[in-house]
């Protein structure tokens, strides 16, 4: 099972996991969608709000987060998922858009075992050509 390619609606138990900047300025891409439709709060750059989870891929200065920072964010995401077993966390192709991370970097971030209620994009688990 992989995250759907395009998400426009969620069921009540689903959570939209999107790439954010640490300042929580959700002005574009999936972050804007999360803010407009799924409860992401302006000014909150990491964590669960409404049916969204902000995963920092950019820092407050809009520079790429380090691999180490994103690995720490993954630990927090997985801990949140484990504390909310009734929810399904749909991780988008975060980090690949505005943040400008490579698919290889994001595969490193999400490599290994993850909670059963965390769903990853196919591209994070398999070699797939990104269009």
JSON list of C-alpha atoms in Angstrom, two decimals:
[
{"chain": "A", "resi": 1, "resn": "UNK", "atom": "CA", "xyz": [0.00, 0.00, 0.00]},
{"chain": "A", "resi": 2, "resn": "UNK", "atom": "CA", "xyz": [1.29, 3.43, -0.96]},
{"chain": "A", "resi": 3, "resn": "UNK", "atom": "CA", "xyz": [0.10, 6.99, -0.51]},
{"chain": "A", "resi": 4, "resn": "UNK", "atom": "CA", "xyz": [-2.32, 7.97, -3.29]},
{"chain": "A", "resi": 5, "resn": "UNK", "atom": "CA", "xyz": [-0.79, 10.15, -5.99]},
{"chain": "A", "resi": 6, "resn": "UNK", "atom": "CA", "xyz": [-3.31, 12.98, -5.54]},
{"chain": "A", "resi": 7, "resn": "UNK", "atom": "CA", "xyz": [-5.16, 13.66, -2.31]},
{"chain": "A", "resi": 8, "resn": "UNK", "atom": "CA", "xyz": [-8.07, 16.07, -2.35]},
{"chain": "A", "resi": 9, "resn": "UNK", "atom": "CA", "xyz": [-10.20, 14.57, 0.42]},
{"chain": "A", "resi": 10, "resn": "UNK", "atom": "CA", "xyz": [-9.59, 12.51, 3.53]},
{"chain": "A", "resi": 11, "resn": "UNK", "atom": "CA", "xyz": [-11.68, 10.04, 5.45]},
{"chain": "A", "resi": 12, "resn": "UNK", "atom": "CA", "xyz": [-12.10, 10.93, 9.16]},
{"chain": "A", "resi": 13, "resn": "UNK", "atom": "CA", "xyz": [-9.24, 8.64, 10.26]},
{"chain": "A", "resi": 14, "resn": "UNK", "atom": "CA", "xyz": [-6.69, 9.82, 7.68]},
{"chain": "A", "resi": 15, "resn": "UNK", "atom": "CA", "xyz": [-3.93, 12.38, 8.27]},
{"chain": "A", "resi": 16, "resn": "UNK", "atom": "CA", "xyz": [-2.23, 14.32, 5.45]},
{"chain": "A", "resi": 17, "resn": "UNK", "atom": "CA", "xyz": [1.55, 14.42, 6.09]},
{"chain": "A", "resi": 18, "resn": "UNK", "atom": "CA", "xyz": [3.13, 17.30, 4.16]},
{"chain": "A", "resi": 19, "resn": "UNK", "atom": "CA", "xyz": [6.48, 19.02, 3.90]},
{"chain": "A", "resi": 20, "resn": "UNK", "atom": "CA", "xyz": [6.64, 22.31, 5.78]},
{"chain": "A", "resi": 21, "resn": "UNK", "atom": "CA", "xyz": [9.06, 25.02, 6.71]},
{"chain": "A", "resi": 22, "resn": "UNK", "atom": "CA", "xyz": [9.93, 25.42, 10.37]},
{"chain": "A", "resi": 23, "resn": "UNK", "atom": "CA", "xyz": [8.17, 28.80, 10.50]},
{"chain": "A", "resi": 24, "resn": "UNK", "atom": "CA", "xyz": [4.88, 27.17, 9.53]},
{"chain": "A", "resi": 25, "resn": "UNK", "atom": "CA", "xyz": [4.26, 29.48, 6.59]},
{"chain": "A", "resi": 26, "resn": "UNK", "atom": "CA", "xyz": [2.04, 27.17, 4.56]},
{"chain": "A", "resi": 27, "resn": "UNK", "atom": "CA", "xyz": [1.95, 29.28, 1.40]},
{"chain": "A", "resi": 28, "resn": "UNK", "atom": "CA", "xyz": [2.45, 26.79, -1.43]},
{"chain": "A", "resi": 29, "resn": "UNK", "atom": "CA", "xyz": [2.23, 23.22, -2.65]},
{"chain": "A", "resi": 30, "resn": "UNK", "atom": "CA", "xyz": [0.95, 20.53, -0.33]},
{"chain": "A", "resi": 31, "resn": "UNK", "atom": "CA", "xyz": [1.42, 22.86, 2.66]},
{"chain": "A", "resi": 32, "resn": "UNK", "atom": "CA", "xyz": [-1.14, 25.29, 1.24]},
{"chain": "A", "resi": 33, "resn": "UNK", "atom": "CA", "xyz": [-3.56, 22.43, 0.62]},
{"chain": "A", "resi": 34, "resn": "UNK", "atom": "CA", "xyz": [-3.02, 21.21, 4.19]},
{"chain": "A", "resi": 35, "resn": "UNK", "atom": "CA", "xyz": [-3.73, 24.73, 5.50]},
{"chain": "A", "resi": 36, "resn": "UNK", "atom": "CA", "xyz": [-6.81, 25.27, 3.33]},
{"chain": "A", "resi": 37, "resn": "UNK", "atom": "CA", "xyz": [-8.43, 21.84, 3.67]},
{"chain": "A", "resi": 38, "resn": "UNK", "atom": "CA", "xyz": [-6.92, 19.69, 6.42]},
{"chain": "A", "resi": 39, "resn": "UNK", "atom": "CA", "xyz": [-6.39, 21.90, 9.46]},
{"chain": "A", "resi": 40, "resn": "UNK", "atom": "CA", "xyz": [-2.70, 22.85, 9.25]},
{"chain": "A", "resi": 41, "resn": "UNK", "atom": "CA", "xyz": [-2.17, 25.94, 11.40]},
{"chain": "A", "resi": 42, "resn": "UNK", "atom": "CA", "xyz": [-0.24, 28.96, 10.21]},
{"chain": "A", "resi": 43, "resn": "UNK", "atom": "CA", "xyz": [2.89, 29.34, 12.33]},
{"chain": "A", "resi": 44, "resn": "UNK", "atom": "CA", "xyz": [3.08, 25.66, 13.28]},
{"chain": "A", "resi": 45, "resn": "UNK", "atom": "CA", "xyz": [5.95, 24.07, 11.33]},
{"chain": "A", "resi": 46, "resn": "UNK", "atom": "CA", "xyz": [5.90, 20.58, 12.82]},
{"chain": "A", "resi": 47, "resn": "UNK", "atom": "CA", "xyz": [3.37, 18.19, 14.23]},
{"chain": "A", "resi": 48, "resn": "UNK", "atom": "CA", "xyz": [-0.25, 17.14, 14.17]},
{"chain": "A", "resi": 49, "resn": "UNK", "atom": "CA", "xyz": [-2.97, 19.73, 13.70]},
{"chain": "A", "resi": 50, "resn": "UNK", "atom": "CA", "xyz": [-6.45, 18.82, 12.53]},
{"chain": "A", "resi": 51, "resn": "UNK", "atom": "CA", "xyz": [-6.10, 16.15, 9.85]},
{"chain": "A", "resi": 52, "resn": "UNK", "atom": "CA", "xyz": [-2.62, 17.27, 8.88]},
{"chain": "A", "resi": 53, "resn": "UNK", "atom": "CA", "xyz": [0.92, 16.65, 10.07]},
{"chain": "A", "resi": 54, "resn": "UNK", "atom": "CA", "xyz": [3.62, 19.21, 9.26]},
{"chain": "A", "resi": 55, "resn": "UNK", "atom": "CA", "xyz": [6.98, 17.56, 8.55]},
{"chain": "A", "resi": 56, "resn": "UNK", "atom": "CA", "xyz": [9.81, 20.11, 8.34]},
{"chain": "A", "resi": 57, "resn": "UNK", "atom": "CA", "xyz": [11.87, 19.96, 5.15]},
{"chain": "A", "resi": 58, "resn": "UNK", "atom": "CA", "xyz": [12.93, 23.63, 5.23]},
{"chain": "A", "resi": 59, "resn": "UNK", "atom": "CA", "xyz": [14.18, 25.64, 8.20]},
{"chain": "A", "resi": 60, "resn": "UNK", "atom": "CA", "xyz": [12.90, 29.09, 9.29]},
{"chain": "A", "resi": 61, "resn": "UNK", "atom": "CA", "xyz": [15.22, 30.75, 6.75]},
{"chain": "A", "resi": 62, "resn": "UNK", "atom": "CA", "xyz": [13.69, 28.62, 3.96]},
{"chain": "A", "resi": 63, "resn": "UNK", "atom": "CA", "xyz": [16.91, 26.62, 3.57]},
{"chain": "A", "resi": 64, "resn": "UNK", "atom": "CA", "xyz": [16.92, 22.83, 3.23]},
{"chain": "A", "resi": 65, "resn": "UNK", "atom": "CA", "xyz": [16.79, 20.93, 6.50]},
{"chain": "A", "resi": 66, "resn": "UNK", "atom": "CA", "xyz": [19.71, 18.60, 7.04]},
{"chain": "A", "resi": 67, "resn": "UNK", "atom": "CA", "xyz": [19.33, 14.84, 6.74]},
{"chain": "A", "resi": 68, "resn": "UNK", "atom": "CA", "xyz": [19.85, 14.62, 10.50]},
{"chain": "A", "resi": 69, "resn": "UNK", "atom": "CA", "xyz": [17.04, 17.11, 11.17]},
{"chain": "A", "resi": 70, "resn": "UNK", "atom": "CA", "xyz": [14.65, 15.21, 8.93]},
{"chain": "A", "resi": 71, "resn": "UNK", "atom": "CA", "xyz": [15.60, 11.90, 10.54]},
{"chain": "A", "resi": 72, "resn": "UNK", "atom": "CA", "xyz": [14.70, 13.44, 13.91]},
{"chain": "A", "resi": 73, "resn": "UNK", "atom": "CA", "xyz": [11.41, 14.67, 12.44]},
{"chain": "A", "resi": 74, "resn": "UNK", "atom": "CA", "xyz": [10.70, 11.13, 11.22]},
{"chain": "A", "resi": 75, "resn": "UNK", "atom": "CA", "xyz": [11.18, 9.80, 14.76]},
{"chain": "A", "resi": 76, "resn": "UNK", "atom": "CA", "xyz": [8.62, 12.34, 15.99]},
{"chain": "A", "resi": 77, "resn": "UNK", "atom": "CA", "xyz": [6.18, 11.47, 13.19]},
{"chain": "A", "resi": 78, "resn": "UNK", "atom": "CA", "xyz": [6.46, 7.76, 13.93]},
{"chain": "A", "resi": 79, "resn": "UNK", "atom": "CA", "xyz": [5.98, 8.35, 17.66]},
{"chain": "A", "resi": 80, "resn": "UNK", "atom": "CA", "xyz": [2.84, 10.38, 16.91]},
{"chain": "A", "resi": 81, "resn": "UNK", "atom": "CA", "xyz": [1.56, 7.61, 14.63]},
{"chain": "A", "resi": 82, "resn": "UNK", "atom": "CA", "xyz": [2.17, 5.00, 17.31]},
{"chain": "A", "resi": 83, "resn": "UNK", "atom": "CA", "xyz": [0.23, 7.13, 19.83]},
{"chain": "A", "resi": 84, "resn": "UNK", "atom": "CA", "xyz": [-2.66, 7.39, 17.35]},
{"chain": "A", "resi": 85, "resn": "UNK", "atom": "CA", "xyz": [-3.20, 3.81, 16.11]},
{"chain": "A", "resi": 86, "resn": "UNK", "atom": "CA", "xyz": [-6.74, 4.69, 15.00]},
{"chain": "A", "resi": 87, "resn": "UNK", "atom": "CA", "xyz": [-5.35, 7.11, 12.38]},
{"chain": "A", "resi": 88, "resn": "UNK", "atom": "CA", "xyz": [-3.62, 6.46, 9.04]},
{"chain": "A", "resi": 89, "resn": "UNK", "atom": "CA", "xyz": [-0.79, 8.86, 8.24]},
{"chain": "A", "resi": 90, "resn": "UNK", "atom": "CA", "xyz": [-0.51, 9.43, 4.48]},
{"chain": "A", "resi": 91, "resn": "UNK", "atom": "CA", "xyz": [2.99, 10.73, 3.79]},
{"chain": "A", "resi": 92, "resn": "UNK", "atom": "CA", "xyz": [3.06, 12.82, 0.62]},
{"chain": "A", "resi": 93, "resn": "UNK", "atom": "CA", "xyz": [6.13, 13.15, -1.63]},
{"chain": "A", "resi": 94, "resn": "UNK", "atom": "CA", "xyz": [7.36, 15.73, 0.84]},
{"chain": "A", "resi": 95, "resn": "UNK", "atom": "CA", "xyz": [10.71, 17.41, 0.36]},
{"chain": "A", "resi": 96, "resn": "UNK", "atom": "CA", "xyz": [10.71, 16.97, -3.41]},
{"chain": "A", "resi": 97, "resn": "UNK", "atom": "CA", "xyz": [8.91, 20.17, -4.41]},
{"chain": "A", "resi": 98, "resn": "UNK", "atom": "CA", "xyz": [9.66, 23.62, -3.03]},
{"chain": "A", "resi": 99, "resn": "UNK", "atom": "CA", "xyz": [12.25, 22.24, -0.58]},
{"chain": "A", "resi": 100, "resn": "UNK", "atom": "CA", "xyz": [14.32, 20.80, -3.41]},
{"chain": "A", "resi": 101, "resn": "UNK", "atom": "CA", "xyz": [15.55, 17.63, -1.72]},
{"chain": "A", "resi": 102, "resn": "UNK", "atom": "CA", "xyz": [16.47, 14.69, -3.95]},
{"chain": "A", "resi": 103, "resn": "UNK", "atom": "CA", "xyz": [14.54, 11.45, -4.04]},
{"chain": "A", "resi": 104, "resn": "UNK", "atom": "CA", "xyz": [17.68, 9.72, -2.79]},
{"chain": "A", "resi": 105, "resn": "UNK", "atom": "CA", "xyz": [17.73, 11.94, 0.31]},
{"chain": "A", "resi": 106, "resn": "UNK", "atom": "CA", "xyz": [14.07, 11.31, 1.03]},
{"chain": "A", "resi": 107, "resn": "UNK", "atom": "CA", "xyz": [14.55, 7.56, 0.58]},
{"chain": "A", "resi": 108, "resn": "UNK", "atom": "CA", "xyz": [17.30, 7.74, 3.21]},
{"chain": "A", "resi": 109, "resn": "UNK", "atom": "CA", "xyz": [14.98, 9.62, 5.56]},
{"chain": "A", "resi": 110, "resn": "UNK", "atom": "CA", "xyz": [12.22, 7.02, 5.24]},
{"chain": "A", "resi": 111, "resn": "UNK", "atom": "CA", "xyz": [14.38, 3.90, 4.90]},
{"chain": "A", "resi": 112, "resn": "UNK", "atom": "CA", "xyz": [13.70, 1.03, 7.27]},
{"chain": "A", "resi": 113, "resn": "UNK", "atom": "CA", "xyz": [10.70, -0.10, 9.22]},
{"chain": "A", "resi": 114, "resn": "UNK", "atom": "CA", "xyz": [7.78, 2.22, 9.87]},
{"chain": "A", "resi": 115, "resn": "UNK", "atom": "CA", "xyz": [4.58, 1.90, 11.92]},
{"chain": "A", "resi": 116, "resn": "UNK", "atom": "CA", "xyz": [1.78, 0.01, 10.17]},
{"chain": "A", "resi": 117, "resn": "UNK", "atom": "CA", "xyz": [-0.42, 3.12, 10.15]},
{"chain": "A", "resi": 118, "resn": "UNK", "atom": "CA", "xyz": [2.16, 5.19, 8.23]},
{"chain": "A", "resi": 119, "resn": "UNK", "atom": "CA", "xyz": [1.75, 4.96, 4.46]},
{"chain": "A", "resi": 120, "resn": "UNK", "atom": "CA", "xyz": [4.64, 6.11, 2.27]},
{"chain": "A", "resi": 121, "resn": "UNK", "atom": "CA", "xyz": [4.73, 7.19, -1.37]},
{"chain": "A", "resi": 122, "resn": "UNK", "atom": "CA", "xyz": [5.83, 4.49, -3.77]},
{"chain": "A", "resi": 123, "resn": "UNK", "atom": "CA", "xyz": [8.80, 6.67, -4.77]},
{"chain": "A", "resi": 124, "resn": "UNK", "atom": "CA", "xyz": [10.18, 6.59, -1.21]},
{"chain": "A", "resi": 125, "resn": "UNK", "atom": "CA", "xyz": [10.30, 2.79, -1.22]},
{"chain": "A", "resi": 126, "resn": "UNK", "atom": "CA", "xyz": [11.01, 1.85, -4.86]},
{"chain": "A", "resi": 127, "resn": "UNK", "atom": "CA", "xyz": [13.09, 3.11, -7.77]},
{"chain": "A", "resi": 128, "resn": "UNK", "atom": "CA", "xyz": [10.50, 5.08, -9.74]},
{"chain": "A", "resi": 129, "resn": "UNK", "atom": "CA", "xyz": [11.00, 7.85, -12.28]},
{"chain": "A", "resi": 130, "resn": "UNK", "atom": "CA", "xyz": [9.72, 11.17, -10.89]},
{"chain": "A", "resi": 131, "resn": "UNK", "atom": "CA", "xyz": [7.90, 13.26, -13.47]}
]
